PDB file of C-alpha atoms in Angstrom:
ATOM      1  CA  SER B   1      32.678 -26.256  -2.679  1.00  0.00           C
ATOM      2  CA  THR B   2      34.852 -29.303  -3.213  1.00  0.00           C
ATOM      3  CA  LEU B   3      37.939 -28.116  -1.339  1.00  0.00           C
ATOM      4  CA  VAL B   4      36.181 -27.932   2.008  1.00  0.00           C
ATOM      5  CA  THR B   5      34.843 -31.453   1.499  1.00  0.00           C
ATOM      6  CA  ALA B   6      38.290 -32.991   1.065  1.00  0.00           C
ATOM      7  CA  GLY B   7      38.228 -34.537   4.545  1.00  0.00           C
ATOM      8  CA  ILE B   8      34.811 -36.033   3.866  1.00  0.00           C
ATOM      9  CA  TYR B   9      36.079 -37.438   0.594  1.00  0.00           C
ATOM     10  CA  LEU B  10      39.009 -38.996   2.439  1.00  0.00           C
ATOM     11  CA  LEU B  11      36.655 -40.631   4.927  1.00  0.00           C
ATOM     12  CA  ILE B  12      34.483 -41.882   2.074  1.00  0.00           C
ATOM     13  CA  ARG B  13      37.506 -43.506   0.489  1.00  0.00           C
ATOM     14  CA  PHE B  14      38.501 -45.116   3.779  1.00  0.00           C
ATOM     15  CA  ASN B  15      35.001 -46.099   4.835  1.00  0.00           C
ATOM     16  CA  MET B  16      35.745 -49.832   4.802  1.00  0.00           C
ATOM     17  CA  LEU B  17      38.239 -49.314   7.613  1.00  0.00           C
ATOM     18  CA  LEU B  18      35.770 -47.300   9.638  1.00  0.00           C
ATOM     19  CA  LEU B  19      32.845 -49.692   9.743  1.00  0.00           C
ATOM     20  CA  ASN B  20      31.714 -51.069  13.119  1.00  0.00           C
ATOM     21  CA  MET B  21      33.941 -48.741  15.124  1.00  0.00           C
ATOM     22  CA  TYR B  22      32.638 -47.257  18.335  1.00  0.00           C
ATOM     23  CA  MET B  23      34.069 -43.903  17.283  1.00  0.00           C
ATOM     24  CA  LEU B  24      31.395 -43.620  14.602  1.00  0.00           C
ATOM     25  CA  LYS B  25      28.650 -43.144  17.179  1.00  0.00           C
ATOM     26  CA  ILE B  26      30.556 -40.238  18.714  1.00  0.00           C
ATOM     27  CA  LEU B  27      31.120 -38.905  15.193  1.00  0.00           C
ATOM     28  CA  LEU B  28      27.397 -39.114  14.468  1.00  0.00           C
ATOM     29  CA  LEU B  29      26.605 -37.061  17.553  1.00  0.00           C
ATOM     30  CA  LEU B  30      29.298 -34.492  16.792  1.00  0.00           C
ATOM     31  CA  SER B  31      28.289 -34.062  13.170  1.00  0.00           C
ATOM     32  CA  GLY B  32      24.631 -33.716  14.121  1.00  0.00           C
ATOM     33  CA  LEU B  33      25.578 -30.974  16.539  1.00  0.00           C
ATOM     34  CA  THR B  34      27.702 -29.416  13.784  1.00  0.00           C
ATOM     35  CA  MET B  35      24.646 -29.280  11.558  1.00  0.00           C
ATOM     36  CA  LEU B  36      22.590 -27.678  14.301  1.00  0.00           C
ATOM     37  CA  MET B  37      25.135 -25.096  15.395  1.00  0.00           C
ATOM     38  CA  ALA B  38      26.084 -24.075  11.862  1.00  0.00           C
ATOM     39  CA  GLY B  39      22.418 -23.581  11.031  1.00  0.00           C
ATOM     40  CA  ILE B  40      21.824 -21.468  14.131  1.00  0.00           C
ATOM     41  CA  CYS B  41      24.921 -19.350  13.471  1.00  0.00           C
ATOM     42  CA  ALA B  42      23.884 -18.768   9.858  1.00  0.00           C
ATOM     43  CA  ASN B  43      20.555 -17.426  11.071  1.00  0.00           C
ATOM     44  CA  TYR B  44      22.171 -14.751  13.203  1.00  0.00           C
ATOM     45  CA  GLU B  45      24.899 -13.683  10.789  1.00  0.00           C
ATOM     46  CA  TYR B  46      24.975 -10.522   8.717  1.00  0.00           C
ATOM     47  CA  ASP B  47      27.928 -11.310   6.451  1.00  0.00           C
ATOM     48  CA  LEU B  48      26.929 -12.735   3.080  1.00  0.00           C
ATOM     49  CA  LYS B  49      29.980 -14.922   2.616  1.00  0.00           C
ATOM     50  CA  LYS B  50      29.813 -16.075   6.218  1.00  0.00           C
ATOM     51  CA  ILE B  51      26.172 -17.170   5.797  1.00  0.00           C
ATOM     52  CA  ILE B  52      27.072 -19.231   2.744  1.00  0.00           C
ATOM     53  CA  ALA B  53      30.141 -20.702   4.461  1.00  0.00           C
ATOM     54  CA  LEU B  54      28.048 -21.692   7.476  1.00  0.00           C
ATOM     55  CA  SER B  55      25.473 -23.310   5.240  1.00  0.00           C
ATOM     56  CA  THR B  56      28.318 -25.283   3.659  1.00  0.00           C
ATOM     57  CA  LEU B  57      29.354 -26.330   7.163  1.00  0.00           C
ATOM     58  CA  SER B  58      25.822 -27.474   7.873  1.00  0.00           C
ATOM     59  CA  GLN B  59      25.806 -29.634   4.741  1.00  0.00           C
ATOM     60  CA  LEU B  60      29.207 -31.018   5.742  1.00  0.00           C
ATOM     61  CA  GLY B  61      27.689 -32.087   9.040  1.00  0.00           C
ATOM     62  CA  LEU B  62      24.933 -33.829   7.077  1.00  0.00           C
ATOM     63  CA  MET B  63      27.486 -35.690   4.948  1.00  0.00           C
ATOM     64  CA  MET B  64      29.562 -36.684   7.958  1.00  0.00           C
ATOM     65  CA  SER B  65      26.577 -37.936   9.902  1.00  0.00           C
ATOM     66  CA  ILE B  66      25.226 -40.068   7.086  1.00  0.00           C
ATOM     67  CA  LEU B  67      28.761 -41.370   6.522  1.00  0.00           C
ATOM     68  CA  SER B  68      29.068 -42.327  10.155  1.00  0.00           C
ATOM     69  CA  MET B  69      25.864 -44.305   9.835  1.00  0.00           C
ATOM     70  CA  GLY B  70      27.555 -46.371   7.149  1.00  0.00           C
ATOM     71  CA  TYR B  71      26.007 -45.054   3.932  1.00  0.00           C
ATOM     72  CA  SER B  72      29.113 -43.877   2.121  1.00  0.00           C
ATOM     73  CA  ASP B  73      27.494 -43.791  -1.320  1.00  0.00           C
ATOM     74  CA  LEU B  74      24.794 -41.449  -0.026  1.00  0.00           C
ATOM     75  CA  ALA B  75      27.453 -39.172   1.436  1.00  0.00           C
ATOM     76  CA  PHE B  76      29.290 -39.093  -1.881  1.00  0.00           C
ATOM     77  CA  PHE B  77      26.049 -38.407  -3.751  1.00  0.00           C
ATOM     78  CA  HIS B  78      25.238 -35.473  -1.482  1.00  0.00           C
ATOM     79  CA  LEU B  79      28.796 -34.204  -1.855  1.00  0.00           C
ATOM     80  CA  LEU B  80      28.489 -34.093  -5.640  1.00  0.00           C
ATOM     81  CA  THR B  81      25.073 -32.446  -5.793  1.00  0.00           C
ATOM     82  CA  HIS B  82      26.062 -29.974  -3.079  1.00  0.00           C
ATOM     83  CA  ALA B  83      29.172 -29.060  -5.063  1.00  0.00           C
ATOM     84  CA  MET B  84      26.970 -28.121  -8.027  1.00  0.00           C
ATOM     85  CA  PHE B  85      24.594 -25.713  -6.373  1.00  0.00           C
ATOM     86  CA  LYS B  86      27.003 -24.330  -3.803  1.00  0.00           C
ATOM     87  CA  ALA B  87      29.543 -23.365  -6.469  1.00  0.00           C
ATOM     88  CA  LEU B  88      26.739 -21.535  -8.250  1.00  0.00           C
ATOM     89  CA  LEU B  89      25.731 -19.852  -4.996  1.00  0.00           C
ATOM     90  CA  PHE B  90      29.272 -18.686  -4.308  1.00  0.00           C
ATOM     91  CA  MET B  91      29.610 -17.278  -7.829  1.00  0.00           C
ATOM     92  CA  CYS B  92      26.368 -15.323  -7.493  1.00  0.00           C
ATOM     93  CA  ALA B  93      27.334 -14.051  -4.043  1.00  0.00           C
ATOM     94  CA  GLY B  94      30.750 -12.932  -5.282  1.00  0.00           C
ATOM     95  CA  MET B  95      29.042 -11.093  -8.119  1.00  0.00           C
ATOM     96  CA  VAL B  96      26.687  -9.366  -5.666  1.00  0.00           C
ATOM     97  CA  ILE B  97      29.532  -8.407  -3.310  1.00  0.00           C
ATOM     98  CA  HIS B  98      31.492  -7.014  -6.243  1.00  0.00           C
ATOM     99  CA  MET B  99      28.461  -4.987  -7.272  1.00  0.00           C
ATOM    100  CA  MET B 100      28.119  -3.559  -3.769  1.00  0.00           C
ATOM    101  CA  SER B 101      31.639  -2.062  -3.912  1.00  0.00           C
ATOM    102  CA  ASP B 102      33.085  -5.062  -2.018  1.00  0.00           C
ATOM    103  CA  ASN B 103      30.778  -4.712   0.961  1.00  0.00           C
ATOM    104  CA  GLN B 104      29.528  -7.992   2.373  1.00  0.00           C
ATOM    105  CA  ASP B 105      26.886  -6.788   4.824  1.00  0.00           C
ATOM    106  CA  ILE B 106      23.451  -7.996   3.790  1.00  0.00           C
ATOM    107  CA  ARG B 107      21.772  -5.196   5.699  1.00  0.00           C
ATOM    108  CA  VAL B 108      22.918  -2.671   3.124  1.00  0.00           C
ATOM    109  CA  MET B 109      21.882  -4.730   0.123  1.00  0.00           C
ATOM    110  CA  GLY B 110      18.387  -5.171  -1.174  1.00  0.00           C
ATOM    111  CA  GLY B 111      16.476  -4.969  -4.415  1.00  0.00           C
ATOM    112  CA  ILE B 112      19.204  -6.833  -6.250  1.00  0.00           C
ATOM    113  CA  SER B 113      16.690  -8.549  -8.519  1.00  0.00           C
ATOM    114  CA  VAL B 114      15.980  -5.222 -10.199  1.00  0.00           C
ATOM    115  CA  TYR B 115      19.584  -4.596 -11.169  1.00  0.00           C
ATOM    116  CA  VAL B 116      20.995  -8.076 -11.843  1.00  0.00           C
ATOM    117  CA  PRO B 117      18.011 -10.261 -12.703  1.00  0.00           C
ATOM    118  CA  MET B 118      19.925 -13.178 -14.180  1.00  0.00           C
ATOM    119  CA  THR B 119      22.355 -13.427 -11.258  1.00  0.00           C
ATOM    120  CA  SER B 120      19.415 -13.237  -8.850  1.00  0.00           C
ATOM    121  CA  LEU B 121      17.711 -16.059 -10.725  1.00  0.00           C
ATOM    122  CA  CYS B 122      20.796 -18.244 -10.360  1.00  0.00           C
ATOM    123  CA  LEU B 123      21.081 -17.275  -6.685  1.00  0.00           C
ATOM    124  CA  ASN B 124      17.455 -18.166  -6.013  1.00  0.00           C
ATOM    125  CA  ILE B 125      17.553 -21.472  -7.831  1.00  0.00           C
ATOM    126  CA  SER B 126      20.744 -22.555  -6.098  1.00  0.00           C
ATOM    127  CA  ASN B 127      19.248 -21.543  -2.748  1.00  0.00           C
ATOM    128  CA  MET B 128      16.153 -23.582  -3.520  1.00  0.00           C
ATOM    129  CA  ALA B 129      18.306 -26.584  -4.431  1.00  0.00           C
ATOM    130  CA  LEU B 130      20.095 -26.106  -1.095  1.00  0.00           C
ATOM    131  CA  CYS B 131      16.765 -26.158   0.725  1.00  0.00           C
ATOM    132  CA  GLY B 132      15.677 -29.351  -0.955  1.00  0.00           C
ATOM    133  CA  ILE B 133      12.778 -27.995  -3.013  1.00  0.00           C
ATOM    134  CA  PRO B 134      11.421 -31.073  -4.838  1.00  0.00           C
ATOM    135  CA  PHE B 135      13.038 -32.217  -8.095  1.00  0.00           C
ATOM    136  CA  LEU B 136      16.031 -29.914  -7.931  1.00  0.00           C
ATOM    137  CA  ALA B 137      19.483 -31.332  -7.228  1.00  0.00           C
ATOM    138  CA  GLY B 138      19.507 -31.086  -3.446  1.00  0.00           C
ATOM    139  CA  PHE B 139      16.129 -32.770  -3.093  1.00  0.00           C
ATOM    140  CA  TYR B 140      17.263 -36.181  -4.303  1.00  0.00           C
ATOM    141  CA  SER B 141      20.287 -36.481  -2.040  1.00  0.00           C
ATOM    142  CA  LYS B 142      18.858 -34.741   1.021  1.00  0.00           C
ATOM    143  CA  ASP B 143      15.521 -36.508   0.916  1.00  0.00           C
ATOM    144  CA  LEU B 144      17.201 -39.890   0.485  1.00  0.00           C
ATOM    145  CA  ILE B 145      19.533 -39.186   3.409  1.00  0.00           C
ATOM    146  CA  LEU B 146      16.713 -38.137   5.717  1.00  0.00           C
ATOM    147  CA  GLU B 147      14.579 -41.109   4.753  1.00  0.00           C
ATOM    148  CA  MET B 148      17.467 -43.465   5.435  1.00  0.00           C
ATOM    149  CA  VAL B 149      17.798 -41.794   8.849  1.00  0.00           C
ATOM    150  CA  MET B 150      14.148 -42.566   9.473  1.00  0.00           C
ATOM    151  CA  MET B 151      14.549 -46.173   8.365  1.00  0.00           C
ATOM    152  CA  SER B 152      17.525 -46.793  10.636  1.00  0.00           C
ATOM    153  CA  ASN B 153      16.897 -47.515  14.298  1.00  0.00           C
ATOM    154  CA  LEU B 154      18.406 -44.438  15.874  1.00  0.00           C
ATOM    155  CA  ASN B 155      17.005 -42.581  18.824  1.00  0.00           C
ATOM    156  CA  LEU B 156      14.860 -39.473  18.836  1.00  0.00           C
ATOM    157  CA  MET B 157      17.676 -37.030  19.516  1.00  0.00           C
ATOM    158  CA  ILE B 158      19.513 -37.722  16.265  1.00  0.00           C
ATOM    159  CA  PHE B 159      16.160 -37.551  14.488  1.00  0.00           C
ATOM    160  CA  TYR B 160      15.387 -34.130  15.939  1.00  0.00           C
ATOM    161  CA  LEU B 161      18.901 -32.887  15.159  1.00  0.00           C
ATOM    162  CA  TYR B 162      18.488 -33.839  11.502  1.00  0.00           C
ATOM    163  CA  TYR B 163      15.064 -32.359  11.062  1.00  0.00           C
ATOM    164  CA  PHE B 164      15.667 -29.193  13.051  1.00  0.00           C
ATOM    165  CA  SER B 165      18.786 -28.568  10.957  1.00  0.00           C
ATOM    166  CA  THR B 166      16.759 -29.078   7.779  1.00  0.00           C
ATOM    167  CA  GLY B 167      14.257 -26.510   8.986  1.00  0.00           C
ATOM    168  CA  LEU B 168      17.086 -24.101   9.827  1.00  0.00           C
ATOM    169  CA  THR B 169      18.441 -24.459   6.289  1.00  0.00           C
ATOM    170  CA  MET B 170      15.159 -23.223   4.892  1.00  0.00           C
ATOM    171  CA  PHE B 171      15.131 -20.528   7.577  1.00  0.00           C
ATOM    172  CA  TYR B 172      18.382 -18.832   6.637  1.00  0.00           C
ATOM    173  CA  THR B 173      17.677 -19.249   2.942  1.00  0.00           C
ATOM    174  CA  MET B 174      14.428 -17.334   3.303  1.00  0.00           C
ATOM    175  CA  ARG B 175      16.243 -14.756   5.392  1.00  0.00           C
ATOM    176  CA  LEU B 176      18.874 -14.279   2.688  1.00  0.00           C
ATOM    177  CA  LEU B 177      16.171 -13.986   0.054  1.00  0.00           C
ATOM    178  CA  MET B 178      14.249 -11.386   2.047  1.00  0.00           C
ATOM    179  CA  TYR B 179      17.332  -9.310   2.738  1.00  0.00           C
ATOM    180  CA  LEU B 180      18.685  -9.451  -0.816  1.00  0.00           C
ATOM    181  CA  MET B 181      15.660  -9.546  -3.089  1.00  0.00           C
ATOM    182  CA  VAL B 182      12.490  -8.411  -1.351  1.00  0.00           C
ATOM    183  CA  ASN B 183      13.726  -5.369   0.553  1.00  0.00           C
ATOM    184  CA  ASP B 184      14.086  -2.055  -1.216  1.00  0.00           C
ATOM    185  CA  PHE B 185      17.524  -0.897  -2.203  1.00  0.00           C
ATOM    186  CA  ASN B 186      19.252   0.347   0.900  1.00  0.00           C
ATOM    187  CA  LEU B 187      21.430   3.010  -0.748  1.00  0.00           C
ATOM    188  CA  MET B 188      24.835   1.684   0.151  1.00  0.00           C
ATOM    189  CA  SER B 189      26.670   2.077  -3.112  1.00  0.00           C
ATOM    190  CA  ILE B 190      24.308   3.401  -5.727  1.00  0.00           C
ATOM    191  CA  TYR B 191      27.238   4.520  -7.872  1.00  0.00           C
ATOM    192  CA  ASN B 192      28.642   1.035  -8.212  1.00  0.00           C
ATOM    193  CA  LEU B 193      25.591  -0.616  -9.720  1.00  0.00           C
ATOM    194  CA  TYR B 194      26.302  -2.111 -13.100  1.00  0.00           C
ATOM    195  CA  GLU B 195      24.579  -4.651 -15.283  1.00  0.00           C
ATOM    196  CA  GLU B 196      25.213  -8.352 -15.624  1.00  0.00           C
ATOM    197  CA  ASP B 197      28.694  -9.793 -15.987  1.00  0.00           C
ATOM    198  CA  TYR B 198      28.094 -11.669 -19.220  1.00  0.00           C
ATOM    199  CA  ILE B 199      31.391 -13.544 -18.943  1.00  0.00           C
ATOM    200  CA  MET B 200      30.454 -15.005 -15.588  1.00  0.00           C
ATOM    201  CA  LEU B 201      26.947 -15.746 -16.782  1.00  0.00           C
ATOM    202  CA  LYS B 202      28.190 -18.407 -19.198  1.00  0.00           C
ATOM    203  CA  SER B 203      29.631 -20.554 -16.411  1.00  0.00           C
ATOM    204  CA  MET B 204      26.703 -19.682 -14.189  1.00  0.00           C
ATOM    205  CA  MET B 205      24.299 -21.017 -16.803  1.00  0.00           C
ATOM    206  CA  MET B 206      26.232 -24.286 -16.997  1.00  0.00           C
ATOM    207  CA  LEU B 207      26.174 -24.648 -13.219  1.00  0.00           C
ATOM    208  CA  LEU B 208      22.490 -23.784 -13.177  1.00  0.00           C
ATOM    209  CA  PHE B 209      21.739 -26.531 -15.680  1.00  0.00           C
ATOM    210  CA  MET B 210      23.794 -28.983 -13.653  1.00  0.00           C
ATOM    211  CA  SER B 211      22.111 -28.037 -10.388  1.00  0.00           C
ATOM    212  CA  LEU B 212      18.772 -28.687 -12.074  1.00  0.00           C
ATOM    213  CA  ILE B 213      19.506 -32.112 -13.529  1.00  0.00           C
ATOM    214  CA  SER B 214      22.478 -33.495 -11.621  1.00  0.00           C
ATOM    215  CA  GLY B 215      20.415 -34.907  -8.749  1.00  0.00           C
ATOM    216  CA  SER B 216      18.279 -37.179 -10.865  1.00  0.00           C
ATOM    217  CA  MET B 217      21.148 -37.992 -13.211  1.00  0.00           C
ATOM    218  CA  LEU B 218      23.576 -38.974 -10.444  1.00  0.00           C
ATOM    219  CA  SER B 219      20.977 -40.963  -8.536  1.00  0.00           C
ATOM    220  CA  TRP B 220      20.383 -42.879 -11.742  1.00  0.00           C
ATOM    221  CA  MET B 221      24.117 -43.365 -12.336  1.00  0.00           C
ATOM    222  CA  ILE B 222      25.881 -44.116  -9.061  1.00  0.00           C
ATOM    223  CA  PHE B 223      23.493 -46.439  -7.195  1.00  0.00           C
ATOM    224  CA  TYR B 224      23.697 -50.129  -8.030  1.00  0.00           C
ATOM    225  CA  TYR B 225      20.256 -50.937  -6.667  1.00  0.00           C
ATOM    226  CA  PRO B 226      17.452 -48.730  -5.352  1.00  0.00           C
ATOM    227  CA  TYR B 227      17.055 -48.396  -1.601  1.00  0.00           C
ATOM    228  CA  MET B 228      13.941 -49.988  -0.173  1.00  0.00           C
ATOM    229  CA  ILE B 229      12.278 -47.248   1.867  1.00  0.00           C
ATOM    230  CA  TYR B 230       8.923 -48.098   3.352  1.00  0.00           C
ATOM    231  CA  MET B 231       7.267 -45.417   5.462  1.00  0.00           C
ATOM    232  CA  SER B 232       3.931 -43.903   6.267  1.00  0.00           C
ATOM    233  CA  PHE B 233       2.652 -40.910   4.374  1.00  0.00           C
ATOM    234  CA  ASN B 234       3.396 -38.312   7.036  1.00  0.00           C
ATOM    235  CA  MET B 235       6.914 -39.624   7.563  1.00  0.00           C
ATOM    236  CA  LYS B 236       7.463 -39.484   3.821  1.00  0.00           C
ATOM    237  CA  LEU B 237       6.369 -35.861   3.745  1.00  0.00           C
ATOM    238  CA  MET B 238       8.230 -34.922   6.930  1.00  0.00           C
ATOM    239  CA  VAL B 239      11.041 -33.240   4.990  1.00  0.00           C
ATOM    240  CA  LEU B 240       8.577 -31.038   3.157  1.00  0.00           C
ATOM    241  CA  TYR B 241       6.777 -30.271   6.428  1.00  0.00           C
ATOM    242  CA  VAL B 242       9.886 -29.027   8.197  1.00  0.00           C
ATOM    243  CA  SER B 243      11.029 -27.119   5.109  1.00  0.00           C
ATOM    244  CA  LEU B 244       7.664 -25.393   4.890  1.00  0.00           C
ATOM    245  CA  MET B 245       7.727 -24.554   8.600  1.00  0.00           C
ATOM    246  CA  GLY B 246      11.247 -23.164   8.306  1.00  0.00           C
ATOM    247  CA  GLY B 247      10.287 -21.074   5.286  1.00  0.00           C
ATOM    248  CA  VAL B 248       7.258 -19.612   7.050  1.00  0.00           C
ATOM    249  CA  MET B 249       9.381 -18.807  10.110  1.00  0.00           C
ATOM    250  CA  GLY B 250      12.004 -17.134   7.947  1.00  0.00           C
ATOM    251  CA  LEU B 251       9.319 -15.048   6.260  1.00  0.00           C
ATOM    252  CA  LEU B 252       7.848 -13.997   9.588  1.00  0.00           C
ATOM    253  CA  ILE B 253      11.196 -13.080  11.114  1.00  0.00           C
ATOM    254  CA  SER B 254      12.687 -11.240   8.136  1.00  0.00           C
ATOM    255  CA  ASN B 255       9.578  -9.476   6.871  1.00  0.00           C
ATOM    256  CA  MET B 256      10.419  -5.882   7.754  1.00  0.00           C
ATOM    257  CA  SER B 257       8.880  -2.606   6.698  1.00  0.00           C
ATOM    258  CA  ILE B 258      10.816   0.647   6.522  1.00  0.00           C
ATOM    259  CA  TYR B 259       9.858   1.613  10.091  1.00  0.00           C
ATOM    260  CA  SER B 260       9.848  -1.741  11.888  1.00  0.00           C
ATOM    261  CA  THR B 261      12.707  -2.815  14.116  1.00  0.00           C
ATOM    262  CA  ASN B 262      14.796  -5.876  13.421  1.00  0.00           C
ATOM    263  CA  LYS B 263      13.344  -8.969  15.078  1.00  0.00           C
ATOM    264  CA  PHE B 264      16.761 -10.069  16.308  1.00  0.00           C
ATOM    265  CA  LEU B 265      17.136  -6.864  18.326  1.00  0.00           C
ATOM    266  CA  MET B 266      14.206  -7.885  20.510  1.00  0.00           C
ATOM    267  CA  SER B 267      16.401 -10.536  22.169  1.00  0.00           C
ATOM    268  CA  TYR B 268      19.824  -9.008  21.779  1.00  0.00           C
ATOM    269  CA  ASN B 269      21.788 -11.044  24.318  1.00  0.00           C
ATOM    270  CA  MET B 270      20.435 -14.309  22.980  1.00  0.00           C
ATOM    271  CA  SER B 271      21.298 -13.214  19.450  1.00  0.00           C
ATOM    272  CA  MET B 272      24.840 -12.384  20.466  1.00  0.00           C
ATOM    273  CA  PHE B 273      25.146 -15.768  22.166  1.00  0.00           C
ATOM    274  CA  PHE B 274      23.806 -17.636  19.127  1.00  0.00           C
ATOM    275  CA  THR B 275      25.983 -15.801  16.649  1.00  0.00           C
TER     276      THR B 275
END
């Protein structure tokens, strides 16, 4: 989770050279589109590692776009908090893939919370921190970034790109949760189920603690002065609105019984195009 952000870290270090360039406006557009397209692709993907990698790409687009608006400290703050919960998410996903006899398809998983409850807890909490559930790690950085976007005088297209991508984040997180936890066990590799890996759980507990407290701790440590953000009530709650809408959409799309068809098969050509 820190290796893929090496280019962003380089641009954060060189951000004094990049201020007031015309290229930054093009970069803002491109990174907003990166957020959008990575979110859409993660919604139509059936590979567990590919979903998590695309969500990392979406967060990278968020960091790049806020960096191209000139807030390098916010980009660095989001990089650090994202490293916490995404490392935890990758560890839990690797554990789940290893349990499924190295099969990465989420359609054959399900009911994981019965067999590995502690790993599922870490997976859920890191997913919630990725979504920006209030007072977890991702909430502080993501909410601050989106409010600074609202305070800056950018046009409506960038605004919609940011908020639609935030809703898509919640969307694929709910989809992952429905496929992994809520569904019954889909009988892929019933012989390979084992209990928790207690060696991995030690580091997972440390990362879980950090992804709970690192947002508030880092926002207290790395900012010299608080940002003055003055908005109306609905604009302040806009992040929670789009997250709630994305979560409800993800529930409605991925809520499948044993006899119902997959919702993505209703529009197969569009799904193939989007993935």
